[in-house]
């Protein structure tokens, strides 16, 4: 893909390639220095949101429905000089400082191009659940800036009043909205 990031397609996907701001639902296994430090199962990542290291981001942009690939990134396109702390909450191991990383990825499907007003309230709720999960993962890995960005995005895009009063979806949307507001405050305090 570029010097420092290598991409190898193992199984070709079908359909169009992921575009900027498109959601990719994928599973992956990530390894550094011969140790698997993270396993993601059917997670949604939005291309261009900066929720993952640059090397993985470049790999996501190559995916199509059903693609299986391997992305190898030098440390500057992975977790860099700082590495990444472990998280018991997320069940991940630490990534050592200056470690190269390999991701083995399977793209299950591509989803909406962007979170916008074209999404139904049910789709907005799926997006909000995902962003909250990503925000929590960043928080547990002490990446306060990315955690705050995810929580803030939910507060901008999720409108609990779009759901029928008294419905389970409204209750969940209100809970996510309040939780993310509180989490945003904690992330900003940590900054």
One Martini backbone bead per residue (centre of mass of N, CA, C, O) as a GRO file, in nm:
protein
  191
    1UNK     BB    1   0.056   0.063  -0.020
    2UNK     BB    2   0.325   0.142   0.140
    3UNK     BB    3   0.576   0.235   0.305
    4UNK     BB    4   0.519   0.013   0.590
    5UNK     BB    5   0.272  -0.120   0.414
    6UNK     BB    6   0.118  -0.438   0.384
    7UNK     BB    7  -0.080  -0.618   0.130
    8UNK     BB    8  -0.275  -0.932   0.145
    9UNK     BB    9  -0.470  -1.124  -0.053
   10UNK     BB   10  -0.650  -1.427   0.007
   11UNK     BB   11  -0.955  -1.326  -0.044
   12UNK     BB   12  -1.173  -1.228  -0.263
   13UNK     BB   13  -1.398  -0.995  -0.310
   14UNK     BB   14  -1.711  -0.825  -0.347
   15UNK     BB   15  -1.765  -0.554  -0.503
   16UNK     BB   16  -1.714  -0.272  -0.368
   17UNK     BB   17  -1.502  -0.060  -0.235
   18UNK     BB   18  -1.416   0.099   0.024
   19UNK     BB   19  -1.507   0.408   0.156
   20UNK     BB   20  -1.519   0.698   0.273
   21UNK     BB   21  -1.713   0.654   0.566
   22UNK     BB   22  -1.737   0.356   0.560
   23UNK     BB   23  -1.867   0.070   0.680
   24UNK     BB   24  -1.698  -0.209   0.844
   25UNK     BB   25  -1.757  -0.550   0.881
   26UNK     BB   26  -1.529  -0.721   1.106
   27UNK     BB   27  -1.265  -0.952   1.147
   28UNK     BB   28  -0.980  -1.007   1.383
   29UNK     BB   29  -0.619  -1.053   1.409
   30UNK     BB   30  -0.362  -0.946   1.634
   31UNK     BB   31   0.004  -0.906   1.591
   32UNK     BB   32   0.299  -0.900   1.813
   33UNK     BB   33   0.581  -1.060   1.839
   34UNK     BB   34   0.401  -1.343   1.813
   35UNK     BB   35   0.145  -1.201   1.958
   36UNK     BB   36  -0.177  -1.212   2.045
   37UNK     BB   37  -0.364  -0.905   2.140
   38UNK     BB   38  -0.621  -0.928   1.934
   39UNK     BB   39  -0.985  -0.988   1.903
   40UNK     BB   40  -1.219  -0.936   1.644
   41UNK     BB   41  -1.585  -0.956   1.638
   42UNK     BB   42  -1.791  -0.817   1.441
   43UNK     BB   43  -1.691  -0.520   1.369
   44UNK     BB   44  -1.737  -0.167   1.346
   45UNK     BB   45  -1.577   0.033   1.095
   46UNK     BB   46  -1.483   0.362   0.996
   47UNK     BB   47  -1.363   0.504   0.733
   48UNK     BB   48  -1.168   0.782   0.861
   49UNK     BB   49  -1.201   0.799   1.193
   50UNK     BB   50  -0.933   0.698   1.355
   51UNK     BB   51  -0.974   0.416   1.538
   52UNK     BB   52  -0.714   0.322   1.393
   53UNK     BB   53  -0.443   0.247   1.273
   54UNK     BB   54  -0.305   0.336   0.974
   55UNK     BB   55  -0.255   0.048   0.862
   56UNK     BB   56  -0.549  -0.050   0.898
   57UNK     BB   57  -0.687   0.173   0.743
   58UNK     BB   58  -0.561   0.100   0.467
   59UNK     BB   59  -0.685  -0.185   0.461
   60UNK     BB   60  -0.989  -0.109   0.473
   61UNK     BB   61  -0.986   0.039   0.186
   62UNK     BB   62  -0.966  -0.260   0.029
   63UNK     BB   63  -1.238  -0.364   0.095
   64UNK     BB   64  -1.476  -0.625   0.054
   65UNK     BB   65  -1.699  -0.842   0.036
   66UNK     BB   66  -1.520  -1.119   0.182
   67UNK     BB   67  -1.253  -1.031   0.252
   68UNK     BB   68  -0.918  -1.165   0.282
   69UNK     BB   69  -0.641  -1.049   0.492
   70UNK     BB   70  -0.310  -0.898   0.514
   71UNK     BB   71  -0.162  -0.666   0.752
   72UNK     BB   72   0.150  -0.488   0.749
   73UNK     BB   73   0.307  -0.288   1.014
   74UNK     BB   74   0.491  -0.058   1.102
   75UNK     BB   75   0.515   0.116   1.386
   76UNK     BB   76   0.433   0.399   1.254
   77UNK     BB   77   0.147   0.229   1.160
   78UNK     BB   78   0.071   0.167   1.454
   79UNK     BB   79   0.177   0.229   1.796
   80UNK     BB   80   0.463   0.301   1.821
   81UNK     BB   81   0.657   0.418   2.082
   82UNK     BB   82   0.425   0.353   2.305
   83UNK     BB   83   0.214   0.175   2.224
   84UNK     BB   84  -0.017  -0.046   2.414
   85UNK     BB   85  -0.219  -0.105   2.651
   86UNK     BB   86  -0.373  -0.304   2.840
   87UNK     BB   87  -0.709  -0.477   2.875
   88UNK     BB   88  -0.927  -0.635   3.072
   89UNK     BB   89  -1.200  -0.532   2.962
   90UNK     BB   90  -1.105  -0.621   2.650
   91UNK     BB   91  -0.892  -0.862   2.633
   92UNK     BB   92  -0.603  -0.727   2.607
   93UNK     BB   93  -0.286  -0.681   2.508
   94UNK     BB   94   0.005  -0.555   2.493
   95UNK     BB   95   0.192  -0.322   2.302
   96UNK     BB   96   0.488  -0.276   2.222
   97UNK     BB   97   0.722  -0.079   2.168
   98UNK     BB   98   0.808  -0.071   1.837
   99UNK     BB   99   0.589  -0.252   1.698
  100UNK     BB  100   0.502  -0.465   1.477
  101UNK     BB  101   0.202  -0.537   1.274
  102UNK     BB  102  -0.057  -0.796   1.238
  103UNK     BB  103  -0.346  -0.835   1.027
  104UNK     BB  104  -0.629  -1.056   1.023
  105UNK     BB  105  -0.887  -1.023   0.779
  106UNK     BB  106  -1.257  -1.012   0.776
  107UNK     BB  107  -1.505  -0.923   0.555
  108UNK     BB  108  -1.849  -0.919   0.577
  109UNK     BB  109  -1.936  -0.599   0.538
  110UNK     BB  110  -2.083  -0.327   0.394
  111UNK     BB  111  -2.205  -0.012   0.476
  112UNK     BB  112  -2.261   0.277   0.529
  113UNK     BB  113  -2.104   0.565   0.435
  114UNK     BB  114  -2.277   0.741   0.650
  115UNK     BB  115  -2.363   0.928   0.917
  116UNK     BB  116  -2.703   1.028   0.865
  117UNK     BB  117  -3.026   1.131   0.780
  118UNK     BB  118  -3.074   0.855   0.611
  119UNK     BB  119  -3.097   0.723   0.867
  120UNK     BB  120  -3.247   0.536   1.066
  121UNK     BB  121  -3.307   0.499   1.391
  122UNK     BB  122  -3.198   0.207   1.397
  123UNK     BB  123  -2.925   0.280   1.264
  124UNK     BB  124  -2.839   0.489   1.476
  125UNK     BB  125  -2.824   0.283   1.708
  126UNK     BB  126  -2.603   0.108   1.590
  127UNK     BB  127  -2.393   0.335   1.568
  128UNK     BB  128  -2.394   0.410   1.870
  129UNK     BB  129  -2.305   0.143   1.985
  130UNK     BB  130  -2.036   0.137   1.835
  131UNK     BB  131  -1.914   0.407   1.934
  132UNK     BB  132  -1.922   0.331   2.231
  133UNK     BB  133  -1.740   0.087   2.213
  134UNK     BB  134  -1.496   0.239   2.097
  135UNK     BB  135  -1.472   0.442   2.327
  136UNK     BB  136  -1.424   0.230   2.548
  137UNK     BB  137  -1.170   0.109   2.427
  138UNK     BB  138  -1.004   0.367   2.437
  139UNK     BB  139  -1.032   0.414   2.738
  140UNK     BB  140  -0.901   0.136   2.830
  141UNK     BB  141  -0.631   0.238   2.652
  142UNK     BB  142  -0.582   0.552   2.716
  143UNK     BB  143  -0.745   0.706   2.469
  144UNK     BB  144  -0.892   0.996   2.520
  145UNK     BB  145  -0.931   1.136   2.245
  146UNK     BB  146  -1.087   0.905   2.100
  147UNK     BB  147  -1.306   0.872   2.305
  148UNK     BB  148  -1.420   1.160   2.287
  149UNK     BB  149  -1.490   1.150   1.984
  150UNK     BB  150  -1.702   0.925   2.003
  151UNK     BB  151  -1.892   1.052   2.211
  152UNK     BB  152  -1.940   1.318   2.054
  153UNK     BB  153  -2.069   1.190   1.801
  154UNK     BB  154  -2.321   1.089   1.942
  155UNK     BB  155  -2.427   1.369   2.040
  156UNK     BB  156  -2.465   1.468   1.734
  157UNK     BB  157  -2.642   1.204   1.602
  158UNK     BB  158  -2.817   1.131   1.848
  159UNK     BB  159  -3.185   1.113   1.878
  160UNK     BB  160  -3.406   1.012   2.113
  161UNK     BB  161  -3.668   1.169   1.981
  162UNK     BB  162  -3.691   0.963   1.726
  163UNK     BB  163  -3.836   0.790   1.933
  164UNK     BB  164  -4.071   0.626   2.078
  165UNK     BB  165  -4.243   0.673   2.341
  166UNK     BB  166  -4.164   0.395   2.557
  167UNK     BB  167  -3.957   0.256   2.405
  168UNK     BB  168  -3.681   0.062   2.393
  169UNK     BB  169  -3.518   0.244   2.199
  170UNK     BB  170  -3.546   0.504   2.362
  171UNK     BB  171  -3.415   0.401   2.619
  172UNK     BB  172  -3.144   0.329   2.488
  173UNK     BB  173  -3.079   0.607   2.369
  174UNK     BB  174  -3.077   0.759   2.639
  175UNK     BB  175  -2.856   0.592   2.773
  176UNK     BB  176  -2.633   0.643   2.566
  177UNK     BB  177  -2.636   0.951   2.581
  178UNK     BB  178  -2.568   0.978   2.883
  179UNK     BB  179  -2.317   0.801   2.895
  180UNK     BB  180  -2.154   0.970   2.683
  181UNK     BB  181  -2.154   1.230   2.839
  182UNK     BB  182  -2.003   1.120   3.085
  183UNK     BB  183  -1.757   0.998   2.932
  184UNK     BB  184  -1.660   1.262   2.810
  185UNK     BB  185  -1.585   1.398   3.072
  186UNK     BB  186  -1.374   1.187   3.163
  187UNK     BB  187  -1.190   1.211   2.916
  188UNK     BB  188  -1.131   1.518   2.948
  189UNK     BB  189  -1.001   1.496   3.225
  190UNK     BB  190  -0.763   1.307   3.129
  191UNK     BB  191  -0.641   1.530   2.934
   0.00000   0.00000   0.00000
